[in-house]
């Protein structure tokens, strides 16, 4: 990877307003953004773009975010990409399901865009040995 190329973040949310908010938040942070409207589109885009971070909404038509997360973790090409899960259903069961499926972070909606950006920056920070 070219060190001057921006870090790529894939976001998937079926709500246009939320998708635009996430796009603006990550672009403001200096990231390149790939946007998707559902889980199936996210799987195809993740395999093609190989982003450094994926942000998935849980409730999407067709393949939901948890189903997409499970499939991403089963695919050798995408299994090591950290995934953040967002959900309007902030109850404990959804959080546990997301963590069991392999999410590095679960955020309940509504959340602060700056909080999400800060969490993404922590996840993407280079790891010191």
PDB file of C-alpha atoms in Angstrom:
ATOM      1  CA  UNK A   1       0.000   0.000   0.000  1.00  0.00           C
ATOM      2  CA  UNK A   2       1.273   3.451  -0.897  1.00  0.00           C
ATOM      3  CA  UNK A   3       1.968   5.353   2.356  1.00  0.00           C
ATOM      4  CA  UNK A   4       0.578   8.573   0.848  1.00  0.00           C
ATOM      5  CA  UNK A   5      -2.759   7.048  -0.124  1.00  0.00           C
ATOM      6  CA  UNK A   6      -5.606   7.761   2.307  1.00  0.00           C
ATOM      7  CA  UNK A   7      -6.971   5.065   4.584  1.00  0.00           C
ATOM      8  CA  UNK A   8     -10.129   3.558   3.106  1.00  0.00           C
ATOM      9  CA  UNK A   9     -13.286   3.069   5.200  1.00  0.00           C
ATOM     10  CA  UNK A  10     -16.313   1.176   3.901  1.00  0.00           C
ATOM     11  CA  UNK A  11     -19.686   2.189   5.353  1.00  0.00           C
ATOM     12  CA  UNK A  12     -23.015   0.425   4.869  1.00  0.00           C
ATOM     13  CA  UNK A  13     -26.334   1.918   5.956  1.00  0.00           C
ATOM     14  CA  UNK A  14     -29.701   1.916   4.179  1.00  0.00           C
ATOM     15  CA  UNK A  15     -30.720   5.313   5.621  1.00  0.00           C
ATOM     16  CA  UNK A  16     -29.520   8.020   3.210  1.00  0.00           C
ATOM     17  CA  UNK A  17     -29.233  10.635   5.967  1.00  0.00           C
ATOM     18  CA  UNK A  18     -27.043   8.358   8.113  1.00  0.00           C
ATOM     19  CA  UNK A  19     -24.932   7.326   5.117  1.00  0.00           C
ATOM     20  CA  UNK A  20     -24.262  10.999   4.251  1.00  0.00           C
ATOM     21  CA  UNK A  21     -23.481  11.841   7.901  1.00  0.00           C
ATOM     22  CA  UNK A  22     -20.973   8.973   8.096  1.00  0.00           C
ATOM     23  CA  UNK A  23     -19.419   9.949   4.747  1.00  0.00           C
ATOM     24  CA  UNK A  24     -18.954  13.570   5.879  1.00  0.00           C
ATOM     25  CA  UNK A  25     -17.572  12.506   9.266  1.00  0.00           C
ATOM     26  CA  UNK A  26     -14.929  10.199   7.822  1.00  0.00           C
ATOM     27  CA  UNK A  27     -14.006  12.527   4.954  1.00  0.00           C
ATOM     28  CA  UNK A  28     -13.540  15.316   7.520  1.00  0.00           C
ATOM     29  CA  UNK A  29     -11.108  12.959   9.269  1.00  0.00           C
ATOM     30  CA  UNK A  30      -9.117  12.585   6.049  1.00  0.00           C
ATOM     31  CA  UNK A  31     -10.322   9.111   5.095  1.00  0.00           C
ATOM     32  CA  UNK A  32     -11.391   7.796   1.705  1.00  0.00           C
ATOM     33  CA  UNK A  33     -14.971   6.482   1.890  1.00  0.00           C
ATOM     34  CA  UNK A  34     -16.717   3.653   0.044  1.00  0.00           C
ATOM     35  CA  UNK A  35     -20.498   3.768   0.608  1.00  0.00           C
ATOM     36  CA  UNK A  36     -23.010   0.911   0.390  1.00  0.00           C
ATOM     37  CA  UNK A  37     -26.753   0.665   0.980  1.00  0.00           C
ATOM     38  CA  UNK A  38     -27.050  -2.957   2.181  1.00  0.00           C
ATOM     39  CA  UNK A  39     -25.123  -5.980   3.400  1.00  0.00           C
ATOM     40  CA  UNK A  40     -24.791  -7.725   0.036  1.00  0.00           C
ATOM     41  CA  UNK A  41     -23.379  -4.584  -1.569  1.00  0.00           C
ATOM     42  CA  UNK A  42     -20.986  -4.238   1.389  1.00  0.00           C
ATOM     43  CA  UNK A  43     -19.653  -7.790   0.910  1.00  0.00           C
ATOM     44  CA  UNK A  44     -18.902  -7.172  -2.777  1.00  0.00           C
ATOM     45  CA  UNK A  45     -17.367  -3.739  -2.124  1.00  0.00           C
ATOM     46  CA  UNK A  46     -15.251  -5.004   0.797  1.00  0.00           C
ATOM     47  CA  UNK A  47     -13.769  -7.818  -1.291  1.00  0.00           C
ATOM     48  CA  UNK A  48     -13.036  -5.407  -4.155  1.00  0.00           C
ATOM     49  CA  UNK A  49     -11.779  -2.380  -2.180  1.00  0.00           C
ATOM     50  CA  UNK A  50     -10.180  -4.154   0.824  1.00  0.00           C
ATOM     51  CA  UNK A  51     -10.742  -1.184   3.167  1.00  0.00           C
ATOM     52  CA  UNK A  52      -8.843  -0.763   6.429  1.00  0.00           C
ATOM     53  CA  UNK A  53     -12.127  -0.423   8.401  1.00  0.00           C
ATOM     54  CA  UNK A  54     -15.766  -1.381   7.820  1.00  0.00           C
ATOM     55  CA  UNK A  55     -18.757   0.294   9.505  1.00  0.00           C
ATOM     56  CA  UNK A  56     -22.030  -1.654   9.277  1.00  0.00           C
ATOM     57  CA  UNK A  57     -25.559  -0.745  10.326  1.00  0.00           C
ATOM     58  CA  UNK A  58     -27.444  -3.727  11.775  1.00  0.00           C
ATOM     59  CA  UNK A  59     -30.903  -3.140  10.311  1.00  0.00           C
ATOM     60  CA  UNK A  60     -30.675  -3.141   6.514  1.00  0.00           C
ATOM     61  CA  UNK A  61     -32.917  -4.817   3.930  1.00  0.00           C
ATOM     62  CA  UNK A  62     -31.862  -8.149   2.484  1.00  0.00           C
ATOM     63  CA  UNK A  63     -28.647  -9.112   4.230  1.00  0.00           C
ATOM     64  CA  UNK A  64     -28.458  -7.259   7.557  1.00  0.00           C
ATOM     65  CA  UNK A  65     -25.282  -5.976   9.164  1.00  0.00           C
ATOM     66  CA  UNK A  66     -24.788  -8.957  11.485  1.00  0.00           C
ATOM     67  CA  UNK A  67     -25.182 -11.389   8.577  1.00  0.00           C
ATOM     68  CA  UNK A  68     -22.723  -9.348   6.517  1.00  0.00           C
ATOM     69  CA  UNK A  69     -20.293  -9.272   9.458  1.00  0.00           C
ATOM     70  CA  UNK A  70     -20.405 -13.070   9.776  1.00  0.00           C
ATOM     71  CA  UNK A  71     -19.720 -13.494   6.049  1.00  0.00           C
ATOM     72  CA  UNK A  72     -16.883 -10.930   6.123  1.00  0.00           C
ATOM     73  CA  UNK A  73     -15.227 -12.902   8.942  1.00  0.00           C
ATOM     74  CA  UNK A  74     -15.608 -16.181   6.987  1.00  0.00           C
ATOM     75  CA  UNK A  75     -13.868 -14.755   3.898  1.00  0.00           C
ATOM     76  CA  UNK A  76     -10.046 -15.049   4.087  1.00  0.00           C
ATOM     77  CA  UNK A  77      -9.679 -11.796   2.102  1.00  0.00           C
ATOM     78  CA  UNK A  78     -11.779  -9.729   4.552  1.00  0.00           C
ATOM     79  CA  UNK A  79     -11.641 -11.589   7.879  1.00  0.00           C
ATOM     80  CA  UNK A  80      -8.888  -9.420   9.387  1.00  0.00           C
ATOM     81  CA  UNK A  81     -10.541  -6.079   8.556  1.00  0.00           C
ATOM     82  CA  UNK A  82     -11.861  -4.486  11.778  1.00  0.00           C
ATOM     83  CA  UNK A  83     -15.637  -3.962  11.750  1.00  0.00           C
ATOM     84  CA  UNK A  84     -17.671  -1.422  13.734  1.00  0.00           C
ATOM     85  CA  UNK A  85     -21.377  -2.190  14.133  1.00  0.00           C
ATOM     86  CA  UNK A  86     -24.007   0.544  14.508  1.00  0.00           C
ATOM     87  CA  UNK A  87     -27.564  -0.129  15.607  1.00  0.00           C
ATOM     88  CA  UNK A  88     -30.720   1.666  16.601  1.00  0.00           C
ATOM     89  CA  UNK A  89     -31.413  -1.491  18.624  1.00  0.00           C
ATOM     90  CA  UNK A  90     -28.973  -0.762  21.412  1.00  0.00           C
ATOM     91  CA  UNK A  91     -29.994  -3.636  23.634  1.00  0.00           C
ATOM     92  CA  UNK A  92     -27.443  -6.004  25.115  1.00  0.00           C
ATOM     93  CA  UNK A  93     -28.340  -8.985  22.911  1.00  0.00           C
ATOM     94  CA  UNK A  94     -27.497  -7.120  19.682  1.00  0.00           C
ATOM     95  CA  UNK A  95     -24.204  -5.914  21.224  1.00  0.00           C
ATOM     96  CA  UNK A  96     -23.294  -9.465  22.261  1.00  0.00           C
ATOM     97  CA  UNK A  97     -24.264 -10.838  18.820  1.00  0.00           C
ATOM     98  CA  UNK A  98     -22.017  -8.227  17.159  1.00  0.00           C
ATOM     99  CA  UNK A  99     -19.073  -9.014  19.437  1.00  0.00           C
ATOM    100  CA  UNK A 100     -19.486 -12.786  19.019  1.00  0.00           C
ATOM    101  CA  UNK A 101     -19.593 -12.315  15.231  1.00  0.00           C
ATOM    102  CA  UNK A 102     -16.275 -10.432  15.370  1.00  0.00           C
ATOM    103  CA  UNK A 103     -17.045  -6.706  15.664  1.00  0.00           C
ATOM    104  CA  UNK A 104     -14.320  -4.609  17.303  1.00  0.00           C
ATOM    105  CA  UNK A 105     -16.861  -1.995  18.453  1.00  0.00           C
ATOM    106  CA  UNK A 106     -20.627  -1.650  18.860  1.00  0.00           C
ATOM    107  CA  UNK A 107     -22.263   1.796  18.962  1.00  0.00           C
ATOM    108  CA  UNK A 108     -25.965   2.377  19.615  1.00  0.00           C
ATOM    109  CA  UNK A 109     -27.732   5.065  17.591  1.00  0.00           C
ATOM    110  CA  UNK A 110     -27.919   7.943  18.159  1.00  0.00           C
ATOM    111  CA  UNK A 111     -24.186   8.380  18.658  1.00  0.00           C
ATOM    112  CA  UNK A 112     -21.821  11.307  18.337  1.00  0.00           C
ATOM    113  CA  UNK A 113     -20.120  11.435  14.913  1.00  0.00           C
ATOM    114  CA  UNK A 114     -17.011  12.778  16.674  1.00  0.00           C
ATOM    115  CA  UNK A 115     -17.068   9.785  19.043  1.00  0.00           C
ATOM    116  CA  UNK A 116     -17.232   7.415  16.055  1.00  0.00           C
ATOM    117  CA  UNK A 117     -14.379   9.264  14.328  1.00  0.00           C
ATOM    118  CA  UNK A 118     -12.269   9.092  17.499  1.00  0.00           C
ATOM    119  CA  UNK A 119     -12.953   5.365  17.906  1.00  0.00           C
ATOM    120  CA  UNK A 120     -12.063   4.775  14.233  1.00  0.00           C
ATOM    121  CA  UNK A 121      -8.798   6.678  14.688  1.00  0.00           C
ATOM    122  CA  UNK A 122      -7.936   4.461  17.700  1.00  0.00           C
ATOM    123  CA  UNK A 123      -8.751   1.286  15.762  1.00  0.00           C
ATOM    124  CA  UNK A 124      -6.692   2.423  12.755  1.00  0.00           C
ATOM    125  CA  UNK A 125      -3.726   3.746  14.749  1.00  0.00           C
ATOM    126  CA  UNK A 126      -0.489   1.894  13.993  1.00  0.00           C
ATOM    127  CA  UNK A 127       0.170  -0.754  16.615  1.00  0.00           C
ATOM    128  CA  UNK A 128       3.506  -0.420  18.417  1.00  0.00           C
ATOM    129  CA  UNK A 129       5.273  -3.733  19.055  1.00  0.00           C
TER     130      UNK A 129
END
